[in-house]
Short mmCIF file of C-alpha atoms in Angstrom, two decimals:
data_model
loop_
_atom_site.label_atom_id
_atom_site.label_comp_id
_atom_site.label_asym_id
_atom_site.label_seq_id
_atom_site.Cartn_x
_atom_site.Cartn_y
_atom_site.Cartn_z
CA UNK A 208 0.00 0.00 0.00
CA UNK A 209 1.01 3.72 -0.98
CA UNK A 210 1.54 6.31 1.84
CA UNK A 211 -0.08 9.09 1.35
CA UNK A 212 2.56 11.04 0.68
CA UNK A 213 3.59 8.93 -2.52
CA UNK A 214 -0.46 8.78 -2.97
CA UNK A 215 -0.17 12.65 -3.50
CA UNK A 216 3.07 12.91 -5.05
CA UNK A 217 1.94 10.39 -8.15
CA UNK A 218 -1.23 12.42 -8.09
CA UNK A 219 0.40 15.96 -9.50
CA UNK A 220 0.99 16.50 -12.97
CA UNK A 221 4.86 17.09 -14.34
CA UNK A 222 5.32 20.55 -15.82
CA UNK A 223 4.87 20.58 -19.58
CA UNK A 224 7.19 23.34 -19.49
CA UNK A 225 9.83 21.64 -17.96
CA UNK A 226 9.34 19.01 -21.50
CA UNK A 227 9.57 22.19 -23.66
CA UNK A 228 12.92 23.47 -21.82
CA UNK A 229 14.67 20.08 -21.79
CA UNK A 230 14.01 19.70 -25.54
CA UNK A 231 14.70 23.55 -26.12
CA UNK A 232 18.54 22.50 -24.76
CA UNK A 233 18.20 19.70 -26.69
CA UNK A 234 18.14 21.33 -29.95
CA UNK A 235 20.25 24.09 -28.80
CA UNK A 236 22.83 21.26 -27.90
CA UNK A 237 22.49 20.57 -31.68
CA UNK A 238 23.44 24.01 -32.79
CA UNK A 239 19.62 25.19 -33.47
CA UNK A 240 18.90 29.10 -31.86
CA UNK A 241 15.76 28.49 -29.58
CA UNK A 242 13.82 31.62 -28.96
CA UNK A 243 12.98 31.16 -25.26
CA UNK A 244 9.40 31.99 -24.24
CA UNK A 245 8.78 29.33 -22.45
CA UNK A 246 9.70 30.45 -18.68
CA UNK A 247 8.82 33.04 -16.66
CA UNK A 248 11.70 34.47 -15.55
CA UNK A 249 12.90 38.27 -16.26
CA UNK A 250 15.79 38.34 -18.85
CA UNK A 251 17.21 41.06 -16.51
CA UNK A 252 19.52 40.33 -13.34
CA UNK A 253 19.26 42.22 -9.99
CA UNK A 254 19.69 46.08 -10.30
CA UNK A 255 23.45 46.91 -9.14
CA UNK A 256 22.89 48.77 -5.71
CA UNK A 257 21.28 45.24 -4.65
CA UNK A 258 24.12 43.34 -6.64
CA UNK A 259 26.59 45.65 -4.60
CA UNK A 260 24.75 45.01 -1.73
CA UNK A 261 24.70 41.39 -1.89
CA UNK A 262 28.39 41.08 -2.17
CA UNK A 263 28.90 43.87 0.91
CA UNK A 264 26.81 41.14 2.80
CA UNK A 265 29.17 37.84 1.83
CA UNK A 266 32.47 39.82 2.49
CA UNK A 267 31.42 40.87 5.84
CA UNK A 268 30.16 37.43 6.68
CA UNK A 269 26.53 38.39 6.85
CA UNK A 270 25.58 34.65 6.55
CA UNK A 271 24.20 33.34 9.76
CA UNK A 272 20.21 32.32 10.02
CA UNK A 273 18.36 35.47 10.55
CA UNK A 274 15.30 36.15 12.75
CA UNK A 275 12.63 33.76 10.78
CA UNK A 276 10.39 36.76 10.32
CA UNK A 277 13.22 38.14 8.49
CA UNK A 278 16.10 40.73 9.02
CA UNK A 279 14.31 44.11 10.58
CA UNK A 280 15.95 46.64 8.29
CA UNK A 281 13.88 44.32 5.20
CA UNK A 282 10.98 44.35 6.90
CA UNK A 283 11.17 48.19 7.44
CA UNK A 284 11.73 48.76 4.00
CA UNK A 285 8.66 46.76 2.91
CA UNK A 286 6.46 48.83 5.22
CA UNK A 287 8.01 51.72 3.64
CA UNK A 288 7.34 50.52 0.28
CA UNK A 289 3.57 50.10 1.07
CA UNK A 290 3.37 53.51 2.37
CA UNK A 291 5.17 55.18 -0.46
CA UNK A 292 3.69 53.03 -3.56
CA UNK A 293 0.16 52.50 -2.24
CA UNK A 294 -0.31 54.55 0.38
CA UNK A 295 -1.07 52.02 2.87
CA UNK A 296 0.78 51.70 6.19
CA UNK A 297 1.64 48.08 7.31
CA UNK A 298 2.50 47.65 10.52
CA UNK A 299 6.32 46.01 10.85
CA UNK A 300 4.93 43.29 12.64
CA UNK A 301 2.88 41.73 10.46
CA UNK A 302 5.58 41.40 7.74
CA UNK A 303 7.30 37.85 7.47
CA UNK A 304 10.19 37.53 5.30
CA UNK A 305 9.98 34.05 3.19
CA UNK A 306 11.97 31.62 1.18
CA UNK A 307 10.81 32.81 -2.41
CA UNK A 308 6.91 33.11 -2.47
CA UNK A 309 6.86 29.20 -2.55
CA UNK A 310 7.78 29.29 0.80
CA UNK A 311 5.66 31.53 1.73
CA UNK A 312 2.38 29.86 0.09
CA UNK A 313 3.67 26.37 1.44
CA UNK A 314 4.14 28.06 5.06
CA UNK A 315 0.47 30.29 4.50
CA UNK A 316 -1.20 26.39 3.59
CA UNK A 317 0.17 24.81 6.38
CA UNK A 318 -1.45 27.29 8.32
CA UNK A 319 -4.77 27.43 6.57
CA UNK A 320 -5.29 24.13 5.45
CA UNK A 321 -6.80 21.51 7.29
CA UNK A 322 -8.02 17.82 5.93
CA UNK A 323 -10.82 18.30 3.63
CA UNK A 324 -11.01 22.29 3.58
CA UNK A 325 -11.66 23.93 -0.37
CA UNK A 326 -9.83 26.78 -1.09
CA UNK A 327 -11.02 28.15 -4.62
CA UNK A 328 -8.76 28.38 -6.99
CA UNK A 329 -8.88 30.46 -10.80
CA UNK A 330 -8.37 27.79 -13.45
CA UNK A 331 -6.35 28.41 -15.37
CA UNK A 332 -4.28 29.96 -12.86
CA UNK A 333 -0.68 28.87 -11.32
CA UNK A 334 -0.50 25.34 -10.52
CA UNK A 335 1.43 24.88 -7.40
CA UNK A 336 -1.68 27.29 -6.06
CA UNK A 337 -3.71 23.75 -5.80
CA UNK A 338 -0.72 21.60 -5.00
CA UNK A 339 0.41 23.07 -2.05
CA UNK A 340 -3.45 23.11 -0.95
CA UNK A 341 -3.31 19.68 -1.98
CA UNK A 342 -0.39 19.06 -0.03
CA UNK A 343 -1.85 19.73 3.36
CA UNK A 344 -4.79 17.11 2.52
CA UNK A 345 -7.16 20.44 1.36
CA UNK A 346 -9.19 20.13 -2.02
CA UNK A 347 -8.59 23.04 -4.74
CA UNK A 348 -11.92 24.12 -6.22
CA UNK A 349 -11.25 25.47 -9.16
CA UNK A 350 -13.09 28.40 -10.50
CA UNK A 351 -13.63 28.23 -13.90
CA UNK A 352 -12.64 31.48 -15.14
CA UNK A 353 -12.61 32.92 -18.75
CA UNK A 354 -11.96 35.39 -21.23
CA UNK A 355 -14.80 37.08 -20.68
CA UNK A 356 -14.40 38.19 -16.81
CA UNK A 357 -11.19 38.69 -17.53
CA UNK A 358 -9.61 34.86 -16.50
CA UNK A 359 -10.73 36.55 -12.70
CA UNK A 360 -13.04 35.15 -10.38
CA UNK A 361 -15.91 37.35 -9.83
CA UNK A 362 -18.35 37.52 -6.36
CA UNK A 363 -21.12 35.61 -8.44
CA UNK A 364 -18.57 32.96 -8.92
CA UNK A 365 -16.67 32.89 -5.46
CA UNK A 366 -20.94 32.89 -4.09
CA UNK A 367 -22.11 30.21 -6.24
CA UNK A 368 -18.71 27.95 -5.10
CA UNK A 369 -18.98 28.19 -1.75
CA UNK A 370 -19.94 25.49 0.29
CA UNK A 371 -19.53 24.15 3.82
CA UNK A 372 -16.13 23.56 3.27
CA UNK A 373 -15.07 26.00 2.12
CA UNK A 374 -12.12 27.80 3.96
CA UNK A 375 -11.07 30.54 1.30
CA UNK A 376 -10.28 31.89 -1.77
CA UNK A 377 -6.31 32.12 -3.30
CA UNK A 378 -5.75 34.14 -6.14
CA UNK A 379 -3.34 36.05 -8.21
CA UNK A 380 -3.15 39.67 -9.55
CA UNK A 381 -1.35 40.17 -12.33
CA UNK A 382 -2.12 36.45 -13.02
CA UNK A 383 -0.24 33.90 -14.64
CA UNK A 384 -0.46 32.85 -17.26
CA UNK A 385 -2.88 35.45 -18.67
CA UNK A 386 -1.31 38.22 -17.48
CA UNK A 387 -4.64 40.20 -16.44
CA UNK A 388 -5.94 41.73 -13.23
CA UNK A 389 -8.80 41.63 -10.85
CA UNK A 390 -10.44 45.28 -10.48
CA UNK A 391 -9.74 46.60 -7.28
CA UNK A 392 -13.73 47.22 -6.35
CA UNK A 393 -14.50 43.35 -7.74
CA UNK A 394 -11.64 42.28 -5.43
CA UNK A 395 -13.33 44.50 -2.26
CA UNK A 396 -16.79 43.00 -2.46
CA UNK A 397 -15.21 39.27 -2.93
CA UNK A 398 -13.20 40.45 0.31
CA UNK A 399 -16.12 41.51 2.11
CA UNK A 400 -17.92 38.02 1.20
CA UNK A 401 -15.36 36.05 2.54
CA UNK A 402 -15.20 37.94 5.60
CA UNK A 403 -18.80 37.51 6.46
CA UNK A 404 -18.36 33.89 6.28
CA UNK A 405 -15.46 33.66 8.12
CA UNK A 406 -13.08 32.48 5.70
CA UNK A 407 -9.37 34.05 4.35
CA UNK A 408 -8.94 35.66 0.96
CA UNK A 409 -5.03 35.04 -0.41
CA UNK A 410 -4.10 37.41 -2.51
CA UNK A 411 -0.77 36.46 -5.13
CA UNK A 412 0.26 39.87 -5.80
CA UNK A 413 4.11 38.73 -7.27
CA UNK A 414 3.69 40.28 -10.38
CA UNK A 415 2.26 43.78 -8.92
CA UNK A 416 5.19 45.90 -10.00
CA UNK A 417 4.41 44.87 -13.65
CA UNK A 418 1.34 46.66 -14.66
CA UNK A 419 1.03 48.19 -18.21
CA UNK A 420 -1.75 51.03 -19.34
CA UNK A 421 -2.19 54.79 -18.34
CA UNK A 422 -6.40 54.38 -17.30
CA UNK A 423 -7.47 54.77 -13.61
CA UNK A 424 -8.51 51.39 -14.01
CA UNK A 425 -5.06 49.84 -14.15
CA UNK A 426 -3.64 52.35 -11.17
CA UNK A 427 -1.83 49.72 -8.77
CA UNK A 428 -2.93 48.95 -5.61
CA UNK A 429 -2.63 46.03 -2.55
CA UNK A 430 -5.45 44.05 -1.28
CA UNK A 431 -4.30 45.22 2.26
CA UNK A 432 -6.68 46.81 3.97
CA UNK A 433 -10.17 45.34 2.66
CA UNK A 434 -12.34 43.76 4.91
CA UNK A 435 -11.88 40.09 7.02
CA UNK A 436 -8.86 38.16 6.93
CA UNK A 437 -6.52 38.89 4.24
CA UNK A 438 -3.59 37.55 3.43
CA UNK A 439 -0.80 39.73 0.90
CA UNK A 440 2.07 37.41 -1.13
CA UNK A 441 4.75 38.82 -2.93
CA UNK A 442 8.12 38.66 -4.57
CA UNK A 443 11.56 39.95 -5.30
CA UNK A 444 11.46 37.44 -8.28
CA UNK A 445 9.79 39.39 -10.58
CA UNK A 446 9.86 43.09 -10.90
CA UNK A 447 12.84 42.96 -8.52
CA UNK A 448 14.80 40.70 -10.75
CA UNK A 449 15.67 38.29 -8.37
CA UNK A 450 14.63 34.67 -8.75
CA UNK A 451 17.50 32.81 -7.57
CA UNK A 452 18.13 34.59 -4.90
CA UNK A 453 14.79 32.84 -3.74
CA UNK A 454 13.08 35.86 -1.20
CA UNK A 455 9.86 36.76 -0.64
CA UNK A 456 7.53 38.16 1.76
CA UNK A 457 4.18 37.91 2.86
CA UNK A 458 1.50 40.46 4.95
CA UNK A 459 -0.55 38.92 7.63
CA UNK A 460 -3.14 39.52 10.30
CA UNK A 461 -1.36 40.62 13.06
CA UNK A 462 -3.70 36.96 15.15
CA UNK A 463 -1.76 34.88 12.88
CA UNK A 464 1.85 35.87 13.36
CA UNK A 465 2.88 33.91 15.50
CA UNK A 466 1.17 30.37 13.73
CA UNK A 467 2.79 31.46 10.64
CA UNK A 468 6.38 32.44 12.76
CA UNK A 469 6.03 28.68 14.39
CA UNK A 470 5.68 26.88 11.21
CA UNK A 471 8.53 28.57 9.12
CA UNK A 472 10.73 27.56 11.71
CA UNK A 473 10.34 23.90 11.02
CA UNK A 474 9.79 24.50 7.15
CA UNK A 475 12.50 27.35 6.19
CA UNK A 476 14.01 28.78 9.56
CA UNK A 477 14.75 31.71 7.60
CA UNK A 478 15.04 32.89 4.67
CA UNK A 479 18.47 32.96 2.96
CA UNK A 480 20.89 35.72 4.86
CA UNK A 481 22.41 37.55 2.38
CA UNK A 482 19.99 37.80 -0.05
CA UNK A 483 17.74 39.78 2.40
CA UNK A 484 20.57 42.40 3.14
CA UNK A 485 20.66 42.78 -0.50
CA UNK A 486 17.31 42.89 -0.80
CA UNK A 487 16.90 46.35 1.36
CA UNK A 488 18.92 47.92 -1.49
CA UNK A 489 15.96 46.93 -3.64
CA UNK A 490 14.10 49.78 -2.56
CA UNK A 491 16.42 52.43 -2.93
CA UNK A 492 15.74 55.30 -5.77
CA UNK A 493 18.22 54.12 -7.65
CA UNK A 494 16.85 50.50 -8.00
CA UNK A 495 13.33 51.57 -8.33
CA UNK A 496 14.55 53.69 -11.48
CA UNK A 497 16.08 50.83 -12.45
CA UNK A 498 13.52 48.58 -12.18
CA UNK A 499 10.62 51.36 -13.72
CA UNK A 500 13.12 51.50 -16.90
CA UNK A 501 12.88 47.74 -17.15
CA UNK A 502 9.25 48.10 -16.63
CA UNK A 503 8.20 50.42 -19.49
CA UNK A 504 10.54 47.80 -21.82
CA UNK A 505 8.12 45.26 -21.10
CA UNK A 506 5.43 47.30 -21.78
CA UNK A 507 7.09 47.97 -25.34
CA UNK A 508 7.49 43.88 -25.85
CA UNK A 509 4.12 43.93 -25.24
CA UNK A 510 2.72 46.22 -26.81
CA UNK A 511 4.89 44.58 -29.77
CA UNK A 512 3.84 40.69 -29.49
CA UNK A 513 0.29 41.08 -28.68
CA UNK A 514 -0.72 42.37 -32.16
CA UNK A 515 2.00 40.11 -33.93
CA UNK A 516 0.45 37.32 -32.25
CA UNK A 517 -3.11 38.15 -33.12
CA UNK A 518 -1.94 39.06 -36.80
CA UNK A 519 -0.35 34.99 -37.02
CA UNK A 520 -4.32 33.90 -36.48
CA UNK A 521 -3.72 33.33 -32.32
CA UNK A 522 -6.85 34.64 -30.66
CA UNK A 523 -6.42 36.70 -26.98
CA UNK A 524 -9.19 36.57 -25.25
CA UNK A 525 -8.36 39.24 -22.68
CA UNK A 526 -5.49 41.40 -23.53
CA UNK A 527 -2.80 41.25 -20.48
CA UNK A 528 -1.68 44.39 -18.41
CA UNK A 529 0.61 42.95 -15.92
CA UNK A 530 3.05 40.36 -15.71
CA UNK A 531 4.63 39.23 -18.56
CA UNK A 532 2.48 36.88 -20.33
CA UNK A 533 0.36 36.19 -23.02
CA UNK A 534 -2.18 34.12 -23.46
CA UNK A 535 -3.32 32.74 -26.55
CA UNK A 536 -5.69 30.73 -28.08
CA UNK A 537 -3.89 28.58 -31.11
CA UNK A 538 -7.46 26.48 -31.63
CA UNK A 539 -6.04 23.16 -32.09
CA UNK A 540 -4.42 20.62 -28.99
CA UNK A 541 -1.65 23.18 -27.19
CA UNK A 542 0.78 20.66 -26.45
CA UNK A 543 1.14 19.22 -30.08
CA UNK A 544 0.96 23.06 -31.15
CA UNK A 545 3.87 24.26 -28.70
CA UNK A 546 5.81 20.90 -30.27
CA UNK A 547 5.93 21.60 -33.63
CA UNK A 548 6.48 24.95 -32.96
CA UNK A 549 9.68 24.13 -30.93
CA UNK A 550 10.63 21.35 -33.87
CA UNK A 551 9.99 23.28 -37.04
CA UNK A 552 10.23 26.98 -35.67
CA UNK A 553 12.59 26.96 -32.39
CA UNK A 554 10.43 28.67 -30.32
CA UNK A 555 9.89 27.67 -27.18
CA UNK A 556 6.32 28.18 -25.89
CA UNK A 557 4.26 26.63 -22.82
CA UNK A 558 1.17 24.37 -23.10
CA UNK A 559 -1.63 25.89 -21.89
CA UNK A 560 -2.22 22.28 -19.61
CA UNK A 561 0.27 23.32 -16.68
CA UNK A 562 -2.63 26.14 -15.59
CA UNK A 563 -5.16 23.82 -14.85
CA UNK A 564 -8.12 21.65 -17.07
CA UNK A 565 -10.73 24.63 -17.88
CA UNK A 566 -10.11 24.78 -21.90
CA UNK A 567 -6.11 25.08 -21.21
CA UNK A 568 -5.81 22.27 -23.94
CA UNK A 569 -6.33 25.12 -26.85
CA UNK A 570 -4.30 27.63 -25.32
CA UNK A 571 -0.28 28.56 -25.40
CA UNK A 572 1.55 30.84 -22.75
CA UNK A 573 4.25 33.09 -24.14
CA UNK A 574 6.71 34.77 -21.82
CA UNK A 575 8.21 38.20 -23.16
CA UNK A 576 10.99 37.92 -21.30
CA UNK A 577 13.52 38.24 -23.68
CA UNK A 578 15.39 41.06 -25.28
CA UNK A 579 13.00 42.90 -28.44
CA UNK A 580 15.03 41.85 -30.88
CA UNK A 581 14.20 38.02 -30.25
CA UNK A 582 11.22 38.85 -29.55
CA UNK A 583 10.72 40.10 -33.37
CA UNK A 584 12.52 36.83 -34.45
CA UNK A 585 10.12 34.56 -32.48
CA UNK A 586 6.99 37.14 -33.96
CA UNK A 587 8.77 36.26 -37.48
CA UNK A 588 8.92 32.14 -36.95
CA UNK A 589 5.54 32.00 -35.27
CA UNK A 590 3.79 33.62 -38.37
CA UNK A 591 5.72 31.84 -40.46
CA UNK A 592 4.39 28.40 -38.84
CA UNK A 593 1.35 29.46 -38.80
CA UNK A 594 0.58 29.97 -42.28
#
């Protein structure tokens, strides 16, 4: 008989992407140029104040485990950063410092989830959102979202879904893969649902620093402060530039601090040392200048791909305004479609099946995250394939 570990390890799906990158090197390894689009990971590296930083930190030995809530000059900062950006003011305390987002989700389900609890879930939407539910015994209920609301969940949708189970809701703004957003006063009456029942409302926000478009409508803001229990996620991954230097953070209610402090002890103890003294340099003008240059050039790949896409016979559904992701419909199975793409054209290109089971099967993910001149050459081969 299985344990139920290896029960629930056999029971998640590989990453289709992780198919598309081995073959990718594959062909590279052949002498074929692959046009990357496949992962979502900025083409940029850390600004140079937090490079400078970072390397301050190892020569001065800055290495030990930190406080598992994270190093208080970070945490600081982040408060800072909510008060400047959005206005909002965070008290220190409720900050926690994490391994990556990952480890903060993992930490925030251990928390949450109990055996048998539903926490809704957008599908499509990230997958390890219903495998780290999973994980901890909980059931993802996914919401099938769509083009038409935007790949969001609405409050008729979170309302119909809810049951007596039902713990939460976990979502993501900018999403991925699609790229789009909730609108803030959707988000506030979904908030204010979930509070009169009780439950916690996640919010993903690791993609907020990348949000494209000049209307009110697309004018950034936190879930922080709406009503009942919410919970705030983000990264330096993305519009700080620094995946592998695996650091996140996540916002809590002040009542469960010390839970979350308890069980990142045993999961992470803390969050790697000198990444998070080169992470307070992420804040400084000079890296937020940075970082708003690099964020205007992926507005411009954008703004560049979307049309060139739609032009090579790929529907969009709902154009994207944060992230960097689009979404597209190629109207025949995604996984032979991203396949012969990579084979004939050398473009690399995820299957729309890693997101989840609502219509993913038709749809491709492609990542702008590479310089604008490949991103021309991949507009080039995918037009060319498609005719």
């Amino acid at each position: 008989m299985r344990s139920p570990t290896a029960r629930r390890a056999a029971e998640i799906q590989p990453f289709e992407v992780m198919d598309v990158l081995a073959r990718a090197h594959a062909l590279e390894a052949q002498g074929r140029r692959v046009v990357h689009m496949e992962i979502g990971e900025p083409d940029f590296t850390a600004p140079e104040p937090v490079v400078e930083a970072g390397v301050r930190a190892l020569r001065e030995g800055k290495t030990a485990y930190t406080a598992t809530l994270g190093l208080p000059a970070l945490r600081a900062a982040i408060a800072a950063h909510y008060l400047d950006r959005f206005g909002v003011q965070v008290p220190v305390s409720r900050i926690a410092v994490t391994a990556g987002a990952s480890g903060g989700l993992l930490t925030l389900a251990a928390l949450y989830v109990e055996a048998g609890d539903e926490i809704m879930v957008p599908d499509p939407g990230y997958p390890g959102y219903r495998h780290f539910v999973r994980a901890f015994e909980g059931v993802a209920r996914a919401l099938a979202v769509s083009g038409a609301e935007n790949f969001q969940p609405t409050l008729d949708m979170v309302r119909a879904a809810w049951g007596p189970r039902t713990k939460g809701l976990l979502l993501g703004s900018p999403s991925n893969p699609t790229g789009t957003l909730i609108s803030r006063s959707e988000l506030e009456k979904i908030a204010l649902f979930v509070a009169q029942r009780n439950g916690v409302l996640l919010v993903d926000e690791i993609y907020q620093g990348l949000v494209y478009g000049t209307e009110p409508r697309f004018a950034p803001y936190t879930a922080l402060g709406m009503p009942g229990e919410v919970v705030v996620i983000n990264s330096f991954s993305k519009y700080f530039c620094m995946t592998g230097w695996r650091l996140g953070w996540v916002v809590l209610p002040e009542s469960a601090v010390r839970g979350f402090e308890k069980l990142a002890q045993h999961l992470f103890i803390s969050a790697p040392a000198a990444a998070q003294h080169a992470a307070v340099a992420a804040f400084s003008a000079e890296s937020i200048s940075i970082l708003e240059g690099r964020r205007q050039e992926f507005a411009r790949r954008r703004d560049f791909l979307v049309p060139q896409l739609r032009q090579a016979g790929l529907a969009i559904p709902a154009e994207p305004h944060g992230a960097f992701y689009v979404y597209a419909d190629c109207g025949r199975d995604s996984r032979r479609f991203a396949k012969d793409l990579l084979e004939s054209e050398a473009v690399a290109a995820t299957p729309g099946a890693d997101f989840g089971a609502n219509g993913t099967d038709r749809f491709v993910r492609f990542a702008y995250t590479r310089s604008m001149a490949d991103i021309e050459e991949a507009a080039r081969r995918i037009a060319r394939f498609c005719r």
